[in-house]
Coordinates of C-alpha atoms in Angstrom, one line a residue:
Chain A
M20 CA 65.8 121.3 89.8
E21 CA 67.6 122.7 92.8
K22 CA 69.3 126.0 92.7
I23 CA 73.1 125.8 93.2
G24 CA 75.4 128.3 94.8
F25 CA 79.0 127.7 93.6
I26 CA 81.9 129.2 95.5
G27 CA 85.5 128.9 94.2
L28 CA 85.7 129.5 90.5
G29 CA 89.4 128.6 89.9
I30 CA 91.0 126.2 87.4
M31 CA 88.7 123.4 88.7
G32 CA 85.7 125.2 89.9
K33 CA 85.0 127.3 86.8
P34 CA 84.6 124.4 84.4
M35 CA 82.6 122.4 87.1
A36 CA 80.2 125.3 87.5
L37 CA 79.9 125.7 83.7
N38 CA 79.0 122.0 83.4
L39 CA 76.2 122.5 86.0
I40 CA 74.8 125.3 83.9
K41 CA 75.1 123.1 80.7
A42 CA 73.1 120.4 82.6
G43 CA 70.3 122.9 83.1
Y44 CA 70.9 124.0 86.7
R45 CA 70.4 127.6 87.8
V46 CA 73.7 128.5 89.3
N47 CA 74.5 131.5 91.7
V48 CA 78.1 132.7 91.8
L49 CA 79.8 135.6 93.6
S50 CA 80.1 138.8 91.5
A51 CA 83.6 139.5 92.9
S52 CA 85.0 136.4 91.3
N53 CA 87.4 136.7 88.4
A54 CA 85.4 134.3 86.4
S55 CA 82.0 135.9 87.1
G56 CA 81.9 137.5 83.6
I57 CA 82.2 134.1 81.9
L58 CA 79.8 132.5 84.3
K59 CA 77.2 135.3 83.8
E60 CA 77.5 135.0 80.0
A61 CA 76.9 131.2 80.4
G62 CA 73.7 132.0 82.4
A63 CA 74.7 132.2 86.1
S64 CA 73.3 134.8 88.4
L65 CA 75.7 137.1 90.2
I66 CA 75.3 137.7 93.9
D67 CA 77.3 140.1 96.0
N68 CA 78.2 138.1 99.1
I69 CA 78.4 134.6 100.4
A70 CA 75.6 135.0 103.0
E71 CA 73.1 136.1 100.3
L72 CA 74.3 133.5 97.8
S73 CA 73.7 130.8 100.5
K74 CA 70.3 132.2 101.3
H75 CA 69.2 131.9 97.7
S76 CA 70.6 128.5 96.9
D77 CA 69.3 125.0 97.8
I78 CA 72.7 123.4 97.4
I79 CA 76.0 125.2 98.1
I80 CA 79.2 123.8 96.6
T81 CA 82.7 125.0 97.6
M82 CA 85.8 124.3 95.5
L83 CA 88.7 126.0 97.4
P84 CA 92.4 125.6 97.8
D85 CA 92.7 124.3 101.4
S86 CA 91.1 123.9 104.8
P87 CA 91.5 127.6 106.0
E88 CA 89.7 128.9 103.0
V89 CA 86.9 126.5 103.4
K90 CA 86.5 127.3 107.1
N91 CA 86.4 131.0 106.3
V92 CA 83.7 130.5 103.6
V93 CA 81.7 128.2 105.9
S94 CA 81.5 130.9 108.6
E95 CA 79.9 133.3 106.0
V96 CA 77.7 130.6 104.5
L97 CA 76.3 130.0 108.0
E98 CA 75.0 133.6 108.1
G99 CA 72.7 132.9 105.2
I100 CA 72.1 129.2 104.6
N101 CA 68.5 127.9 105.1
S102 CA 67.6 124.8 107.2
G103 CA 67.1 121.9 104.8
S104 CA 69.8 123.0 102.4
L105 CA 72.7 120.8 101.3
F106 CA 76.4 121.9 101.7
I107 CA 78.9 120.1 99.5
D108 CA 82.6 120.8 99.9
M109 CA 84.5 119.4 96.9
S110 CA 87.9 120.9 97.9
T111 CA 90.7 118.6 99.0
I112 CA 91.0 119.4 102.8
S113 CA 91.7 117.7 106.1
P114 CA 89.1 114.9 107.0
A115 CA 89.1 116.4 110.5
V116 CA 87.9 119.7 109.2
S117 CA 85.2 118.0 107.0
L118 CA 83.9 116.3 110.2
E119 CA 83.8 119.7 112.0
I120 CA 81.8 121.2 109.1
F121 CA 79.5 118.3 109.1
T122 CA 78.6 118.8 112.8
I123 CA 78.3 122.6 112.5
M124 CA 75.9 122.2 109.5
K125 CA 73.9 119.5 111.3
D126 CA 73.3 122.0 114.2
K127 CA 71.8 124.4 111.6
G128 CA 69.6 121.7 110.1
V129 CA 71.8 121.5 107.0
S130 CA 73.1 118.3 105.5
A131 CA 76.8 118.2 104.4
L132 CA 78.9 116.0 102.2
D133 CA 82.7 115.9 101.6
A134 CA 83.2 115.2 98.0
P135 CA 86.8 115.7 96.8
V136 CA 87.6 114.9 93.2
S137 CA 90.4 113.5 91.1
G138 CA 90.9 113.9 87.4
G139 CA 92.4 117.4 87.3
Q140 CA 91.5 120.3 85.0
V141 CA 91.0 117.9 82.0
G142 CA 88.5 115.9 84.0
A143 CA 86.7 119.0 85.3
E144 CA 86.3 120.4 81.8
A145 CA 85.2 117.1 80.3
G146 CA 82.8 116.4 83.2
T147 CA 84.6 113.1 83.9
L148 CA 85.9 113.7 87.5
S149 CA 86.1 110.9 90.0
I150 CA 84.1 112.0 93.0
M151 CA 84.8 110.4 96.4
T152 CA 82.0 111.2 98.8
G153 CA 81.5 111.0 102.6
G154 CA 78.2 111.6 104.3
S155 CA 74.7 110.1 104.6
E156 CA 73.1 108.0 101.9
D157 CA 70.2 110.5 101.7
S158 CA 72.5 113.4 101.1
F159 CA 74.4 111.4 98.5
N160 CA 71.2 110.5 96.6
R161 CA 70.2 114.2 96.7
A162 CA 73.6 115.2 95.3
L163 CA 73.9 112.5 92.7
P164 CA 72.3 114.2 89.7
V165 CA 74.4 117.3 90.5
F166 CA 77.6 115.1 90.7
Q167 CA 76.6 113.4 87.4
A168 CA 76.8 116.8 85.7
M169 CA 80.5 117.1 86.7
G170 CA 81.8 113.5 87.0
K171 CA 81.8 109.9 86.0
N172 CA 83.2 107.7 88.7
I173 CA 81.0 108.8 91.6
V174 CA 81.0 106.8 94.8
L175 CA 79.7 107.1 98.4
I176 CA 82.6 105.7 100.4
G177 CA 81.2 106.1 103.9
D178 CA 80.3 108.5 106.6
A179 CA 81.3 112.2 106.8
G180 CA 85.1 112.6 106.2
A181 CA 85.4 109.3 104.3
G182 CA 85.6 111.1 101.0
Q183 CA 88.6 113.2 102.2
V184 CA 90.3 110.1 103.8
T185 CA 90.0 108.3 100.4
K186 CA 91.4 111.3 98.6
A187 CA 94.3 111.5 101.0
C188 CA 95.0 107.8 100.5
N189 CA 94.9 108.4 96.7
Q190 CA 97.5 111.2 97.0
M191 CA 99.7 109.1 99.2
I192 CA 99.8 106.2 96.8
V193 CA 100.3 108.4 93.8
G194 CA 103.1 110.4 95.4
I195 CA 105.0 107.3 96.7
T196 CA 104.6 105.5 93.4
I197 CA 106.1 108.4 91.5
Q198 CA 109.1 108.3 93.8
A199 CA 109.4 104.5 93.3
V200 CA 109.5 105.0 89.5
A201 CA 111.8 107.9 89.8
E202 CA 114.4 105.9 91.9
A203 CA 114.2 102.9 89.5
F204 CA 114.6 105.1 86.4
S205 CA 117.4 107.2 87.8
M206 CA 119.4 104.0 88.7
A207 CA 118.7 102.4 85.4
K208 CA 119.7 105.5 83.5
K209 CA 123.1 105.7 85.4
A210 CA 123.6 102.0 84.7
G211 CA 123.1 102.6 80.9
V212 CA 119.8 100.9 80.6
D213 CA 117.3 102.0 77.9
L214 CA 114.4 103.5 79.9
E215 CA 111.8 103.1 77.2
K216 CA 112.5 99.4 76.9
M217 CA 112.6 98.9 80.6
R218 CA 109.3 100.7 81.0
D219 CA 107.7 98.5 78.4
V220 CA 108.9 95.3 80.2
L221 CA 107.9 96.5 83.6
L222 CA 104.4 97.5 82.5
G223 CA 103.9 93.8 81.6
G224 CA 104.5 92.6 85.2
F225 CA 103.9 93.3 88.9
A226 CA 105.5 96.8 88.7
Q227 CA 102.6 97.9 86.4
S228 CA 100.9 101.1 87.4
R229 CA 99.2 104.1 85.8
I230 CA 102.1 106.1 87.3
L231 CA 104.7 103.9 85.6
D232 CA 102.9 104.4 82.4
L233 CA 102.1 108.1 82.4
H234 CA 104.6 109.6 84.8
G235 CA 107.3 107.2 83.6
K236 CA 106.8 108.6 80.1
R237 CA 107.1 112.1 81.5
M238 CA 110.4 111.2 83.1
I239 CA 111.8 109.7 79.9
D240 CA 110.7 112.8 77.9
G241 CA 111.8 115.2 80.7
N242 CA 108.4 116.8 80.5
F243 CA 107.5 118.4 83.8
V244 CA 104.8 120.8 82.6
P245 CA 101.8 120.3 84.9
G246 CA 99.6 118.1 85.1
F247 CA 99.4 118.3 88.8
K248 CA 101.7 120.8 90.6
V249 CA 104.2 119.7 93.2
K250 CA 103.0 122.5 95.5
L251 CA 99.5 121.1 95.5
H252 CA 100.6 117.5 96.0
K253 CA 102.8 118.8 98.9
K254 CA 99.7 120.3 100.5
D255 CA 97.9 117.0 100.1
M256 CA 100.7 115.0 101.6
G257 CA 100.5 117.4 104.6
I258 CA 96.8 116.5 105.0
A259 CA 97.7 112.8 104.8
L260 CA 100.4 113.2 107.5
Q261 CA 98.1 115.1 109.8
T262 CA 95.4 112.5 109.3
G263 CA 97.8 109.7 110.1
A264 CA 98.9 111.6 113.2
N265 CA 95.2 112.0 114.3
H266 CA 94.7 108.2 114.0
N267 CA 98.2 107.3 115.4
V268 CA 99.3 105.6 112.2
S269 CA 102.9 105.9 111.3
L270 CA 103.4 106.9 107.6
K271 CA 107.1 106.5 106.9
A272 CA 107.0 106.5 103.1
T273 CA 104.4 109.3 103.0
E274 CA 106.6 111.3 105.3
L275 CA 109.7 110.7 103.2
I276 CA 108.0 111.7 99.9
A277 CA 106.3 114.8 101.6
G278 CA 109.8 115.9 102.6
L279 CA 111.1 115.4 99.0
M280 CA 108.2 117.5 97.7
N281 CA 108.9 120.2 100.3
Q282 CA 112.5 120.2 99.0
L283 CA 111.3 120.7 95.4
V284 CA 109.0 123.5 96.4
S285 CA 111.7 125.2 98.5
E286 CA 114.1 125.0 95.6
G287 CA 111.6 126.9 93.5
H288 CA 110.1 124.0 91.5
G289 CA 106.6 124.0 93.1
E290 CA 104.9 124.9 89.8
L291 CA 106.3 121.8 88.0
D292 CA 104.4 118.6 87.6
H293 CA 104.8 116.1 90.6
S294 CA 106.7 113.8 88.3
S295 CA 109.6 116.2 88.8
L296 CA 110.6 114.1 91.8
F297 CA 112.7 112.5 89.0
M298 CA 114.7 115.8 88.8
L299 CA 115.6 115.5 92.5
Q300 CA 116.7 112.0 91.9
E301 CA 118.9 113.2 89.0
G302 CA 120.3 115.9 91.2
K303 CA 119.0 118.7 89.0
Chain B
M7 CA 118.7 71.3 69.2
E8 CA 121.3 72.3 71.6
K9 CA 122.0 70.2 74.7
I10 CA 121.2 72.1 78.0
G11 CA 122.9 71.7 81.4
F12 CA 120.5 73.0 84.1
I13 CA 121.9 73.8 87.6
G14 CA 119.6 74.8 90.4
L15 CA 116.4 72.7 90.5
G16 CA 114.5 74.5 93.3
I17 CA 111.0 75.8 93.3
M18 CA 111.7 77.8 90.1
G19 CA 114.4 75.7 88.4
K20 CA 112.6 72.4 88.6
P21 CA 109.5 73.4 86.6
M22 CA 111.7 75.5 84.2
A23 CA 113.9 72.4 83.4
L24 CA 110.8 70.2 83.0
N25 CA 109.4 72.7 80.5
L26 CA 112.7 72.5 78.5
I27 CA 112.3 68.7 78.4
K28 CA 108.7 69.0 77.3
A29 CA 109.8 71.3 74.5
G30 CA 112.1 68.5 73.3
Y31 CA 115.5 69.6 74.6
R32 CA 118.0 67.1 76.0
V33 CA 118.7 68.3 79.5
N34 CA 121.6 67.4 81.8
V35 CA 121.1 67.8 85.6
L36 CA 123.3 67.0 88.6
S37 CA 122.6 63.6 90.1
A38 CA 123.0 65.0 93.7
S39 CA 120.0 67.3 93.3
N40 CA 116.9 66.5 95.3
A41 CA 114.8 66.8 92.1
S42 CA 117.1 64.5 90.0
G43 CA 114.6 61.6 90.4
I44 CA 111.7 63.6 88.9
L45 CA 113.9 65.1 86.2
K46 CA 115.3 61.6 85.3
E47 CA 111.8 60.2 85.0
A48 CA 110.9 63.1 82.7
G49 CA 113.9 62.3 80.5
A50 CA 116.9 64.2 81.8
S51 CA 120.4 62.7 82.0
L52 CA 122.1 62.7 85.4
I53 CA 125.7 63.8 85.6
D54 CA 127.9 63.6 88.7
N55 CA 129.6 67.0 88.9
I56 CA 129.3 70.5 87.5
A57 CA 132.5 70.4 85.4
E58 CA 131.3 67.2 83.6
L59 CA 127.8 68.6 83.1
S60 CA 129.3 71.8 81.6
K61 CA 131.6 69.8 79.3
H62 CA 128.7 67.8 77.9
S63 CA 126.2 70.8 77.4
D64 CA 126.1 73.5 74.7
I65 CA 124.1 75.8 76.9
I66 CA 124.5 76.0 80.7
I67 CA 121.7 77.6 82.7
T68 CA 121.9 78.5 86.4
M69 CA 118.9 79.2 88.6
L70 CA 120.3 79.8 92.1
P71 CA 119.4 81.8 95.3
D72 CA 122.0 84.6 95.2
S73 CA 125.3 86.0 94.0
P74 CA 127.6 83.8 96.2
E75 CA 126.0 80.5 95.0
V76 CA 126.3 81.6 91.3
K77 CA 130.0 82.6 91.8
N78 CA 130.7 79.2 93.3
V79 CA 129.0 77.3 90.5
V80 CA 130.7 79.5 87.9
S81 CA 134.1 78.5 89.2
E82 CA 133.3 74.9 88.7
V83 CA 131.6 75.5 85.4
L84 CA 134.8 77.0 84.1
E85 CA 136.7 73.7 84.8
G86 CA 134.6 72.0 82.1
I87 CA 132.9 74.4 79.8
N88 CA 133.8 74.4 76.1
S89 CA 134.7 77.4 74.0
G90 CA 131.7 78.4 71.9
S91 CA 129.2 77.4 74.7
L92 CA 126.6 79.8 76.1
F93 CA 126.2 80.5 79.8
I94 CA 122.9 81.9 81.0
D95 CA 122.3 82.9 84.6
M96 CA 118.6 83.2 85.3
S97 CA 119.1 83.8 89.0
T98 CA 118.4 87.3 90.5
I99 CA 121.8 88.6 91.5
S100 CA 123.9 91.7 91.6
P101 CA 124.4 93.3 88.1
A102 CA 128.0 93.9 89.1
V103 CA 128.5 90.1 89.5
S104 CA 126.7 89.5 86.2
L105 CA 129.3 91.8 84.5
E106 CA 132.2 89.9 86.2
I107 CA 130.8 86.6 84.9
F108 CA 130.3 88.0 81.4
T109 CA 134.0 89.0 81.4
I110 CA 135.3 85.8 82.8
M111 CA 133.3 83.8 80.3
K112 CA 134.4 86.0 77.4
D113 CA 138.1 85.1 78.3
K114 CA 137.1 81.5 77.9
G115 CA 135.5 82.0 74.5
V116 CA 132.1 81.6 76.1
S117 CA 129.1 83.9 75.6
A118 CA 127.1 84.9 78.6
L119 CA 123.6 86.3 79.3
D120 CA 122.0 87.6 82.5
A121 CA 118.3 86.6 82.2
P122 CA 116.5 87.0 85.5
V123 CA 112.8 86.3 85.5
S124 CA 109.6 87.4 87.1
G125 CA 106.3 85.5 87.4
G126 CA 107.1 83.2 90.4
Q127 CA 106.4 79.5 90.8
V128 CA 103.1 79.8 88.9
G129 CA 104.8 81.4 85.9
A130 CA 107.7 78.9 86.0
E131 CA 105.2 76.0 86.0
A132 CA 103.0 77.5 83.3
G133 CA 106.0 78.5 81.1
T134 CA 104.8 82.1 81.2
L135 CA 107.8 83.8 83.0
S136 CA 108.9 87.3 82.0
I137 CA 112.6 87.1 81.1
M138 CA 114.7 90.3 81.2
T139 CA 117.9 89.7 79.3
G140 CA 121.3 91.5 79.2
G141 CA 124.0 90.6 76.8
S142 CA 124.7 90.5 73.0
E143 CA 122.1 90.3 70.4
D144 CA 123.7 87.1 68.9
S145 CA 123.6 85.4 72.3
F146 CA 120.0 86.5 72.8
N147 CA 119.0 85.1 69.5
R148 CA 120.7 81.8 70.2
A149 CA 118.9 81.6 73.6
L150 CA 115.5 82.7 72.3
P151 CA 114.0 79.3 71.5
V152 CA 115.2 78.1 74.9
F153 CA 113.6 81.1 76.7
Q154 CA 110.4 80.5 74.7
A155 CA 110.1 77.1 76.3
M156 CA 110.0 78.8 79.7
G157 CA 108.5 82.2 79.3
K158 CA 106.3 84.6 77.4
N159 CA 107.4 88.2 77.8
I160 CA 111.0 87.8 76.7
V161 CA 113.0 91.0 76.1
L162 CA 116.7 91.9 75.4
I163 CA 117.0 95.0 77.5
G164 CA 120.7 95.9 76.7
D165 CA 124.3 94.9 77.3
A166 CA 125.5 92.5 80.0
G167 CA 124.0 93.3 83.4
A168 CA 121.0 95.2 81.9
G169 CA 118.7 92.2 82.7
Q170 CA 119.7 92.3 86.4
V171 CA 119.4 96.1 86.6
T172 CA 115.9 95.8 85.2
K173 CA 115.0 93.1 87.7
A174 CA 116.3 95.2 90.5
C175 CA 114.2 98.1 89.3
N176 CA 111.1 95.9 89.2
Q177 CA 111.7 94.8 92.7
M178 CA 112.2 98.4 93.9
I179 CA 108.9 99.6 92.3
V180 CA 107.0 96.5 93.6
G181 CA 108.3 96.8 97.2
I182 CA 107.8 100.6 97.4
T183 CA 104.3 100.4 95.9
I184 CA 103.3 97.7 98.4
Q185 CA 104.3 100.0 101.2
A186 CA 102.3 102.9 99.6
V187 CA 99.2 100.7 99.6
A188 CA 99.9 99.4 103.1
E189 CA 100.1 103.0 104.5
A190 CA 97.0 104.1 102.8
F191 CA 95.0 101.0 103.8
S192 CA 96.1 101.2 107.5
M193 CA 95.2 104.8 107.7
A194 CA 91.8 104.3 106.0
K195 CA 91.1 101.3 108.3
K196 CA 91.8 103.3 111.5
A197 CA 89.6 106.1 110.1
G198 CA 86.7 103.7 109.6
V199 CA 86.7 103.7 105.8
D200 CA 85.6 100.5 104.0
L201 CA 88.8 99.2 102.3
E202 CA 87.0 97.2 99.7
K203 CA 85.1 100.3 98.5
M204 CA 88.2 102.5 98.6
R205 CA 90.2 100.0 96.6
D206 CA 87.5 99.9 93.9
V207 CA 87.5 103.7 93.6
L208 CA 91.3 104.1 93.7
L209 CA 91.7 101.4 91.0
G210 CA 89.7 103.7 88.7
G211 CA 92.2 106.6 89.0
F212 CA 95.9 107.5 89.1
A213 CA 96.6 105.3 92.1
Q214 CA 95.8 102.2 90.0
S215 CA 98.5 99.5 90.0
R216 CA 98.7 95.8 89.8
I217 CA 99.9 95.9 93.5
L218 CA 96.8 97.9 94.6
D219 CA 94.7 95.3 92.9
L220 CA 96.3 92.0 94.0
H221 CA 98.3 92.9 97.2
G222 CA 95.5 95.3 98.2
K223 CA 93.1 92.3 98.1
R224 CA 95.6 90.3 100.2
M225 CA 95.7 93.1 102.8
I226 CA 91.9 93.3 103.0
D227 CA 91.7 89.5 103.3
G228 CA 94.7 89.3 105.8
N229 CA 96.1 86.6 103.4
F230 CA 99.9 86.6 103.7
V231 CA 100.6 83.1 102.4
P232 CA 103.3 83.5 99.7
G233 CA 103.3 84.5 96.8
F234 CA 106.7 86.0 97.1
K235 CA 108.4 85.7 100.4
V236 CA 109.6 88.8 102.3
K237 CA 113.0 87.2 102.8
L238 CA 113.5 87.0 99.1
H239 CA 112.3 90.5 98.5
K240 CA 114.6 91.7 101.2
K241 CA 117.5 90.1 99.4
D242 CA 116.5 91.8 96.1
M243 CA 116.2 95.2 97.9
G244 CA 119.8 94.6 99.1
I245 CA 120.9 94.1 95.4
A246 CA 119.1 97.3 94.4
L247 CA 120.8 99.3 97.2
Q248 CA 124.2 97.9 96.3
T249 CA 123.6 98.8 92.6
G250 CA 122.5 102.3 93.6
A251 CA 125.7 102.7 95.7
N252 CA 127.8 101.5 92.8
H253 CA 126.3 104.2 90.5
N254 CA 126.1 106.9 93.2
V255 CA 122.3 107.1 93.1
S256 CA 120.6 107.9 96.3
L257 CA 117.6 105.5 96.8
K258 CA 115.7 106.9 99.8
A259 CA 112.4 105.1 99.4
T260 CA 114.2 101.8 98.5
E261 CA 116.3 102.1 101.6
L262 CA 113.2 102.8 103.8
I263 CA 111.3 99.7 102.5
A264 CA 114.4 97.5 102.6
G265 CA 114.7 98.5 106.3
L266 CA 111.0 97.6 106.9
M267 CA 111.5 94.2 105.2
N268 CA 114.6 93.6 107.3
Q269 CA 112.4 94.3 110.4
L270 CA 109.8 91.8 109.2
V271 CA 112.5 89.1 108.7
S272 CA 114.1 89.8 112.0
E273 CA 110.7 89.5 113.7
G274 CA 110.4 86.0 112.2
H275 CA 108.0 86.9 109.3
G276 CA 110.5 86.2 106.5
E277 CA 108.4 83.3 105.1
L278 CA 105.3 85.4 104.7
D279 CA 104.2 87.1 101.5
H280 CA 105.8 90.6 100.9
S281 CA 102.3 92.1 101.3
S282 CA 102.8 91.5 105.0
L283 CA 104.3 95.0 105.1
F284 CA 100.7 95.7 106.0
M285 CA 101.2 93.8 109.2
L286 CA 104.0 96.1 110.2
Q287 CA 101.7 99.1 109.5
E288 CA 99.1 97.6 111.7
G289 CA 101.6 97.0 114.5
K290 CA 101.1 93.2 114.4

């Protein structure tokens, strides 16, 4: 079994690394991490810096907040990583940055995959994440048993960057659909229509979506405890807009919803669930 | 069994009236209608004008293109309709007009329901329409066996107008979700991502919707044969915006997508399926 270096032990990364240990992998983590105690107890080895960790791992996985953090870590990884290693970034970042990393790693004789996930903290803990992968088939096959310790719906979408593009598309559709439901529900509410009944009827037709089901329920209940935070979705919409600009694709609805999410964050609601777009609709 | 007068024998109305006859109802239709020959053959009685048809029917059903047509027909219905009759408008029109009609009919001692449908021509022919009803419970119970001859998913949503509000909400969510999928697919396509694979993955997560499934498939195949025509959806988005304005609800995404549909129609694509929003995205 290959030795894994795991960098980024946050809400997502910690349970993912723990699942790798449970599956029998030897896992290296950074001693400075807040979660290093728990990881050590579970069986991980602690290493002092990223270069050393990279040197003593066959596969290096990153799970970080955004592109700048990944770029910073990559520059340190490069100081230690061995030719023949596999670098997997599972963060949600810009497809353009994923492509850069792929090329830099290639020059070092290292394979790279972009493999962002969806499924949130619950999916990370249960080991049921969806994993959208971009890169070569060989790298994907090498990573597959590792992915299987963390996820269920695991797909090689295409070449380097394709995983991130797919994740961006996912976030666009989810964000825009939340707004669609929020507009419909706010209008129906003002018109005196019973939202519970309306949701039931609409779920039986062409308006059906997982968002109408789950986030529609949240709007009816006024439950905006995350879930998935607006501030994170805002970041992802920024990635989508940047990617659209890079490919000269106009993204009018994405732009509109990104703006509404910016507004929520600037008004101090960034920690709420993204279904709180309904609050903006209601003028709260 | 009550005698039914059916006004509006178009693509939707004709099969709906035929299903009523099949269910054993005596149905009156206007002799001037293009479909009167087929309806007569099936067993309908032909009557020369709306006032007479209304006089000789217990339940009058209208299935017309838009609010102005319904208002015109209502003014003629009022010249013949008997107190104690039931008037059911199954067209998709403005909730405000439905409320007006409800009040006018009430003054005549006539009950009224707004009962717009979804399911399209296929649903009308198969007798599997979704029927979203607004009005009193008594009127709904009286209409129920009639509805059951034409539909499957039949719900009393609330008071007069609630059926139309729900239909408007359905059209908003459907239209906005189509644009969400169109933006994602056009970006992914430009980025070289396999759309079929991406659709499969996204259907397994939070981006899942009936639109991603069916209209996503249409976009991949470039199949814009209706289905549901852009020009009809454009009309429905207009109803939604008017309803939002009446209730002081801002509908930013609805407005955006209504504008894109206007553009498609003005560029001569009004007869295409509404999934042709993807064509606009692709700059075709």
